[in-house]
mmCIF file of C-alpha atoms in Angstrom:
data_model
loop_
_atom_site.group_PDB
_atom_site.id
_atom_site.type_symbol
_atom_site.label_atom_id
_atom_site.label_comp_id
_atom_site.label_asym_id
_atom_site.label_seq_id
_atom_site.Cartn_x
_atom_site.Cartn_y
_atom_site.Cartn_z
ATOM 1 C CA MET A 1 -0.217 -0.034 -0.309
ATOM 2 C CA LEU A 2 1.648 3.429 -1.071
ATOM 3 C CA VAL A 3 -0.478 6.646 0.171
ATOM 4 C CA GLU A 4 0.914 9.459 -1.713
ATOM 5 C CA SER A 5 -1.142 13.307 -0.398
ATOM 6 C CA THR A 6 -1.215 15.794 -3.578
ATOM 7 C CA ALA A 7 -1.745 18.906 -1.175
ATOM 8 C CA GLY A 8 -4.429 19.685 -3.534
ATOM 9 C CA ASP A 9 -2.229 19.857 -6.777
ATOM 10 C CA SER A 10 -3.983 19.611 -9.960
ATOM 11 C CA GLU A 11 -0.547 18.460 -11.526
ATOM 12 C CA VAL A 12 -0.260 15.477 -9.072
ATOM 13 C CA GLU A 13 -3.540 14.297 -9.673
ATOM 14 C CA ARG A 14 -3.326 15.059 -13.245
ATOM 15 C CA ARG A 15 -0.304 12.317 -13.279
ATOM 16 C CA ILE A 16 -1.823 10.041 -11.104
ATOM 17 C CA LEU A 17 -4.828 9.870 -13.226
ATOM 18 C CA GLU A 18 -2.610 9.526 -16.243
ATOM 19 C CA GLY A 19 -0.690 6.361 -14.944
ATOM 20 C CA GLY A 20 2.202 7.710 -12.573
ATOM 21 C CA LEU A 21 1.284 5.353 -9.559
ATOM 22 C CA THR A 22 0.836 2.316 -11.905
ATOM 23 C CA ASN A 23 4.750 1.526 -11.487
ATOM 24 C CA VAL A 24 4.272 0.610 -8.139
ATOM 25 C CA ALA A 25 0.911 -0.185 -7.666
ATOM 26 C CA ASP A 26 -2.281 -2.734 -8.956
ATOM 27 C CA GLY A 27 -4.648 -0.281 -8.487
ATOM 28 C CA VAL A 28 -5.293 3.107 -7.485
ATOM 29 C CA LEU A 29 -7.625 5.125 -4.818
ATOM 30 C CA LEU A 30 -7.675 8.719 -5.891
ATOM 31 C CA SER A 31 -9.536 11.802 -4.126
ATOM 32 C CA ALA A 32 -9.235 15.185 -6.392
ATOM 33 C CA LEU A 33 -9.706 17.916 -4.886
ATOM 34 C CA THR A 34 -8.491 20.497 -7.640
ATOM 35 C CA LEU A 35 -8.159 18.510 -10.823
ATOM 36 C CA PRO A 36 -11.346 19.820 -12.921
ATOM 37 C CA ALA A 37 -14.090 17.851 -14.190
ATOM 38 C CA SER A 38 -13.907 18.146 -17.687
ATOM 39 C CA ASP A 39 -9.727 17.040 -17.333
ATOM 40 C CA ILE A 40 -10.483 13.914 -15.298
ATOM 41 C CA SER A 41 -13.838 13.111 -17.681
ATOM 42 C CA ALA A 42 -11.086 13.389 -20.465
ATOM 43 C CA LYS A 43 -9.194 10.809 -19.420
ATOM 44 C CA ARG A 44 -9.569 6.788 -19.622
ATOM 45 C CA PRO A 45 -7.085 5.400 -17.495
ATOM 46 C CA ASP A 46 -6.354 1.611 -18.504
ATOM 47 C CA PHE A 47 -6.243 0.270 -14.691
ATOM 48 C CA PRO A 48 -8.139 -0.019 -11.648
ATOM 49 C CA LEU A 49 -9.240 3.043 -10.406
ATOM 50 C CA VAL A 50 -11.702 3.991 -7.711
ATOM 51 C CA MET A 51 -12.508 8.066 -7.298
ATOM 52 C CA LEU A 52 -13.283 8.839 -3.743
ATOM 53 C CA GLY A 53 -15.817 11.995 -2.311
ATOM 54 C CA GLU A 54 -17.563 14.173 -3.845
ATOM 55 C CA HIS A 55 -16.050 15.686 -6.929
ATOM 56 C CA SER A 56 -18.426 14.965 -9.780
ATOM 57 C CA VAL A 57 -16.723 13.032 -12.225
ATOM 58 C CA GLY A 58 -19.130 11.964 -14.976
ATOM 59 C CA ASP A 59 -20.156 8.106 -14.605
ATOM 60 C CA GLN A 60 -16.964 6.630 -16.511
ATOM 61 C CA PHE A 61 -15.625 6.138 -13.304
ATOM 62 C CA PRO A 62 -16.777 4.473 -10.020
ATOM 63 C CA ARG A 63 -17.393 6.989 -7.301
ATOM 64 C CA VAL A 64 -17.571 6.374 -3.774
ATOM 65 C CA GLY A 65 -18.082 9.273 -1.435
ATOM 66 C CA ILE A 66 -21.386 11.268 0.515
ATOM 67 C CA ASP A 67 -23.839 13.549 -1.093
ATOM 68 C CA ASN A 68 -22.357 16.768 -0.763
ATOM 69 C CA VAL A 69 -25.703 18.561 -2.114
ATOM 70 C CA GLU A 70 -27.498 16.973 0.829
ATOM 71 C CA ALA A 71 -24.686 17.359 3.702
ATOM 72 C CA ALA A 72 -23.916 21.113 3.274
ATOM 73 C CA ARG A 73 -27.835 21.493 3.241
ATOM 74 C CA THR A 74 -28.107 19.541 6.816
ATOM 75 C CA ALA A 75 -25.379 21.784 7.915
ATOM 76 C CA VAL A 76 -27.217 24.658 7.007
ATOM 77 C CA GLU A 77 -30.718 23.954 7.856
ATOM 78 C CA HIS A 78 -29.180 22.837 11.650
ATOM 79 C CA LEU A 79 -27.829 26.438 11.727
ATOM 80 C CA LEU A 80 -31.323 27.922 11.032
ATOM 81 C CA GLU A 81 -33.120 25.538 13.565
ATOM 82 C CA GLN A 82 -30.911 27.394 15.710
ATOM 83 C CA GLY A 83 -32.323 30.400 15.319
ATOM 84 C CA CYS A 84 -29.775 31.646 12.502
ATOM 85 C CA ARG A 85 -30.835 33.709 9.293
ATOM 86 C CA TRP A 86 -27.735 35.534 8.071
ATOM 87 C CA ILE A 87 -25.612 32.428 7.649
ATOM 88 C CA VAL A 88 -22.140 32.929 6.197
ATOM 89 C CA ALA A 89 -21.147 30.049 3.292
ATOM 90 C CA LEU A 90 -17.810 29.743 3.292
ATOM 91 C CA GLY A 91 -15.435 28.420 1.187
ATOM 92 C CA ARG A 92 -17.237 29.102 -2.928
ATOM 93 C CA ASN A 93 -14.385 29.218 -5.204
ATOM 94 C CA GLY A 94 -13.918 27.055 -9.154
ATOM 95 C CA SER A 95 -14.327 23.694 -7.635
ATOM 96 C CA GLU A 96 -16.866 21.220 -8.013
ATOM 97 C CA ASN A 97 -17.032 20.663 -4.106
ATOM 98 C CA GLY A 98 -17.353 24.131 -3.857
ATOM 99 C CA ARG A 99 -19.863 24.257 -6.338
ATOM 100 C CA GLN A 100 -22.425 21.483 -4.729
ATOM 101 C CA ARG A 101 -21.907 22.878 -1.121
ATOM 102 C CA THR A 102 -22.872 26.121 -2.921
ATOM 103 C CA GLU A 103 -26.122 24.777 -4.006
ATOM 104 C CA GLY A 104 -27.031 22.842 -0.686
ATOM 105 C CA TYR A 105 -26.638 26.152 1.554
ATOM 106 C CA GLU A 106 -28.850 27.424 -1.406
ATOM 107 C CA GLN A 107 -31.324 24.758 -1.180
ATOM 108 C CA ALA A 108 -31.883 24.885 2.644
ATOM 109 C CA MET A 109 -31.679 29.052 2.909
ATOM 110 C CA SER A 110 -34.362 28.962 0.216
ATOM 111 C CA ALA A 111 -36.544 26.236 1.936
ATOM 112 C CA ALA A 112 -36.320 28.132 5.070
ATOM 113 C CA ARG A 113 -37.357 31.502 2.974
ATOM 114 C CA VAL A 114 -34.175 33.192 4.004
ATOM 115 C CA ARG A 115 -33.707 36.110 1.426
ATOM 116 C CA ARG A 116 -30.364 35.085 -0.600
ATOM 117 C CA VAL A 117 -27.452 37.928 0.206
ATOM 118 C CA ASN A 118 -24.387 38.106 -2.077
ATOM 119 C CA TRP A 119 -21.702 39.464 0.514
ATOM 120 C CA LEU A 120 -22.990 36.515 2.393
ATOM 121 C CA VAL A 121 -21.121 34.077 0.080
ATOM 122 C CA VAL A 122 -17.922 34.128 0.717
ATOM 123 C CA PRO A 123 -14.928 33.094 -1.922
ATOM 124 C CA VAL A 124 -11.594 31.565 -1.263
ATOM 125 C CA GLU A 125 -9.019 30.775 -2.884
ATOM 126 C CA ASP A 126 -7.824 27.646 -1.212
ATOM 127 C CA TRP A 127 -9.809 25.756 1.754
ATOM 128 C CA THR A 128 -7.113 26.255 4.642
ATOM 129 C CA ARG A 129 -6.931 27.322 8.299
ATOM 130 C CA ASP A 130 -5.196 31.019 6.968
ATOM 131 C CA GLN A 131 -7.940 31.224 4.147
ATOM 132 C CA GLY A 132 -10.553 30.656 6.405
ATOM 133 C CA TYR A 133 -9.173 33.174 9.190
ATOM 134 C CA ALA A 134 -8.209 35.910 6.497
ATOM 135 C CA ALA A 135 -11.525 35.522 4.994
ATOM 136 C CA VAL A 136 -13.774 36.185 8.147
ATOM 137 C CA ARG A 137 -11.687 38.703 9.333
ATOM 138 C CA ASP A 138 -12.387 40.786 6.307
ATOM 139 C CA LEU A 139 -15.769 40.496 7.103
ATOM 140 C CA LEU A 140 -15.728 41.278 9.940
ATOM 141 C CA GLU A 141 -13.695 44.692 9.466
ATOM 142 C CA GLY A 142 -16.042 45.381 6.702
ATOM 143 C CA ASP A 143 -19.370 47.665 6.637
ATOM 144 C CA GLY A 144 -21.733 45.015 6.932
ATOM 145 C CA PRO A 145 -23.715 43.854 9.733
ATOM 146 C CA LEU A 146 -22.223 40.988 11.708
ATOM 147 C CA PRO A 147 -23.940 37.802 10.656
ATOM 148 C CA ASP A 148 -25.453 35.190 13.221
ATOM 149 C CA ALA A 149 -23.906 31.959 11.534
ATOM 150 C CA ILE A 150 -20.868 30.561 9.606
ATOM 151 C CA PHE A 151 -21.332 27.558 6.997
ATOM 152 C CA ALA A 152 -17.475 26.697 6.267
ATOM 153 C CA PHE A 153 -16.901 23.924 3.614
ATOM 154 C CA ASN A 154 -14.767 22.475 5.496
ATOM 155 C CA ASP A 155 -13.247 22.326 8.676
ATOM 156 C CA ALA A 156 -9.785 23.873 7.873
ATOM 157 C CA LEU A 157 -11.578 26.924 6.892
ATOM 158 C CA ALA A 158 -14.244 26.422 10.084
ATOM 159 C CA VAL A 159 -10.642 26.504 12.222
ATOM 160 C CA GLY A 160 -9.413 29.352 10.941
ATOM 161 C CA ALA A 161 -12.500 31.300 11.006
ATOM 162 C CA LEU A 162 -13.309 29.902 14.785
ATOM 163 C CA ARG A 163 -9.965 31.918 15.720
ATOM 164 C CA ALA A 164 -10.614 35.122 13.493
ATOM 165 C CA LEU A 165 -14.256 35.412 15.673
ATOM 166 C CA ASP A 166 -12.163 34.991 18.610
ATOM 167 C CA ALA A 167 -9.263 37.408 18.096
ATOM 168 C CA SER A 168 -12.277 39.887 17.575
ATOM 169 C CA GLY A 169 -13.937 39.478 20.370
ATOM 170 C CA VAL A 170 -16.877 37.932 18.777
ATOM 171 C CA ARG A 171 -18.176 34.966 21.325
ATOM 172 C CA VAL A 172 -19.269 31.816 19.653
ATOM 173 C CA PRO A 173 -22.055 30.217 19.379
ATOM 174 C CA GLY A 174 -24.281 33.432 21.186
ATOM 175 C CA ASP A 175 -23.390 35.316 18.433
ATOM 176 C CA VAL A 176 -22.079 33.479 15.764
ATOM 177 C CA ALA A 177 -22.400 29.932 15.190
ATOM 178 C CA VAL A 178 -20.102 27.827 13.442
ATOM 179 C CA VAL A 179 -19.955 24.867 11.518
ATOM 180 C CA GLY A 180 -17.728 22.550 9.086
ATOM 181 C CA ILE A 181 -17.458 19.505 7.345
ATOM 182 C CA ASP A 182 -15.160 16.532 7.661
ATOM 183 C CA ALA A 183 -15.287 15.905 11.539
ATOM 184 C CA ILE A 184 -11.820 16.105 11.219
ATOM 185 C CA GLN A 185 -10.134 14.612 14.858
ATOM 186 C CA GLU A 186 -8.830 18.468 15.057
ATOM 187 C CA SER A 187 -12.610 19.500 15.752
ATOM 188 C CA ALA A 188 -13.273 18.009 18.646
ATOM 189 C CA TYR A 189 -10.333 20.000 20.374
ATOM 190 C CA THR A 190 -10.860 23.272 19.161
ATOM 191 C CA HIS A 191 -12.415 26.598 21.418
ATOM 192 C CA PRO A 192 -15.277 25.962 21.367
ATOM 193 C CA PRO A 193 -15.906 22.287 19.934
ATOM 194 C CA LEU A 194 -16.549 22.365 16.302
ATOM 195 C CA THR A 195 -19.774 21.497 14.942
ATOM 196 C CA SER A 196 -19.424 19.117 11.525
ATOM 197 C CA VAL A 197 -20.657 16.937 9.051
ATOM 198 C CA ALA A 198 -19.004 12.991 9.840
ATOM 199 C CA PRO A 199 -19.127 11.228 6.514
ATOM 200 C CA ASP A 200 -19.059 7.554 7.483
ATOM 201 C CA LEU A 201 -15.175 6.856 6.291
ATOM 202 C CA ASP A 202 -15.212 3.355 7.337
ATOM 203 C CA ALA A 203 -18.534 2.646 4.749
ATOM 204 C CA ILE A 204 -16.056 5.509 2.262
ATOM 205 C CA ALA A 205 -13.062 2.487 2.702
ATOM 206 C CA GLU A 206 -15.176 -0.630 2.151
ATOM 207 C CA ARG A 207 -17.359 0.071 -0.580
ATOM 208 C CA SER A 208 -13.964 1.507 -2.578
ATOM 209 C CA LEU A 209 -11.917 -1.393 -1.921
ATOM 210 C CA ALA A 210 -14.772 -3.667 -3.145
ATOM 211 C CA LEU A 211 -15.060 -1.298 -6.098
ATOM 212 C CA LEU A 212 -11.140 -1.663 -6.525
ATOM 213 C CA GLU A 213 -11.127 -5.652 -6.187
ATOM 214 C CA GLU A 214 -13.752 -5.803 -8.414
ATOM 215 C CA GLN A 215 -11.709 -4.418 -11.123
ATOM 216 C CA MET A 216 -8.897 -6.187 -10.376
ATOM 217 C CA GLN A 217 -10.731 -9.592 -10.761
ATOM 218 C CA PRO A 218 -9.023 -11.548 -13.802
ATOM 219 C CA PRO A 219 -11.528 -11.316 -17.141
ATOM 220 C CA GLY A 220 -13.779 -14.192 -18.764
ATOM 221 C CA GLY A 221 -16.592 -14.086 -15.692
ATOM 222 C CA PRO A 222 -20.378 -13.905 -16.782
ATOM 223 C CA GLU A 223 -19.894 -10.298 -15.811
ATOM 224 C CA ASP A 224 -17.076 -9.823 -18.193
ATOM 225 C CA ALA A 225 -18.910 -11.162 -21.248
ATOM 226 C CA SER A 226 -22.322 -9.195 -20.914
ATOM 227 C CA SER A 227 -19.931 -6.612 -21.472
ATOM 228 C CA GLY A 228 -18.359 -7.919 -24.190
ATOM 229 C CA GLU A 229 -21.691 -7.924 -25.617
ATOM 230 C CA ASP A 230 -22.607 -4.207 -24.861
ATOM 231 C CA ALA A 231 -19.064 -3.818 -26.025
ATOM 232 C CA GLN A 232 -19.936 -4.528 -29.207
ATOM 233 C CA ALA A 233 -23.604 -3.236 -28.880
ATOM 234 C CA GLY A 234 -22.112 0.294 -28.508
ATOM 235 C CA ALA A 235 -23.800 0.423 -25.586
ATOM 236 C CA VAL A 236 -21.909 3.113 -23.013
ATOM 237 C CA VAL A 237 -21.858 0.815 -19.430
ATOM 238 C CA ALA A 238 -21.974 3.919 -16.676
ATOM 239 C CA ALA A 239 -19.785 2.719 -13.366
ATOM 240 C CA PRO A 240 -21.273 2.495 -10.318
ATOM 241 C CA GLN A 241 -21.524 6.152 -8.285
ATOM 242 C CA GLU A 242 -22.272 4.763 -4.712
ATOM 243 C CA THR A 243 -23.065 7.642 -1.786
ATOM 244 C CA THR A 244 -22.337 6.617 2.115
ATOM 245 C CA PRO A 245 -23.823 7.642 4.955
ATOM 246 C CA TYR A 246 -23.108 10.927 7.214
ATOM 247 C CA ARG A 247 -23.915 12.688 10.542
ATOM 248 C CA LEU A 248 -24.083 16.076 11.780
ATOM 249 C CA VAL A 249 -21.545 15.704 15.002
ATOM 250 C CA VAL A 250 -23.246 18.748 17.420
ATOM 251 C CA ARG A 251 -20.882 20.398 19.347
ATOM 252 C CA GLU A 252 -21.047 23.340 21.665
ATOM 253 C CA SER A 253 -19.673 26.038 18.185
ATOM 254 C CA SER A 254 -23.404 25.851 17.208
ATOM 255 C CA ARG A 255 -25.809 24.833 20.385
ATOM 256 C CA ARG A 256 -27.605 28.068 20.507
ATOM 257 C CA ALA A 257 -31.103 25.816 21.192
ATOM 258 C CA PRO A 258 -31.964 21.961 21.881
ATOM 259 C CA VAL A 259 -31.002 19.997 19.428
ATOM 260 C CA ARG A 260 -34.439 17.868 17.198
ATOM 261 C CA GLU A 261 -33.521 14.460 17.303
#
């Protein structure tokens, strides 16, 4: 087993997608964070590959991950249930993840009949602590009113947001509630502990490895025979697109009212 961090570098992700690890690996599980969907869809690797996460890659590759739009909507619905209305969406960028999480935010706000305010959708270049800190600091120093909640598109942004709020003397959650996505280990130890959407990592691991193993099976079985018939008929067989569970872990950063079970 080889683990390689791409650090969100699209060139590293492209190299892996083009077979850069196949000289040392039998198959690849790839979480493409920044590679454009158009680049991914143009590739047709000849090695076993499963995409991880919420990045939309079309249906030619097997993919395992949570429903990104629904997870974002769940996070925002929780803030709405806590009485928040001026909710910042922190993290919009050019990525597919960013688009989907913005969509989930907008769905929740629309369903609650909360008017969309453009300045509450805050763009960042990268989903990092530094970017979260800088974006929230700029927001607090601006001329607009203080929002009453921040939905950060990942926990790293949320950690930076918490630091900026603390440095400005803003109370969390009394003045501003904060929610993230990923439920990284650090989120349980921030001040205050961070509410976050937690993907079922065990389910993602089990299903992605099972899909990878299926691609590694020797040819000649009944499934291969039917696939061959489809290919001869010119049919395009869609790869499995599997959605795994998630849950909202409610902690002190957003807890203003009793949480509905």
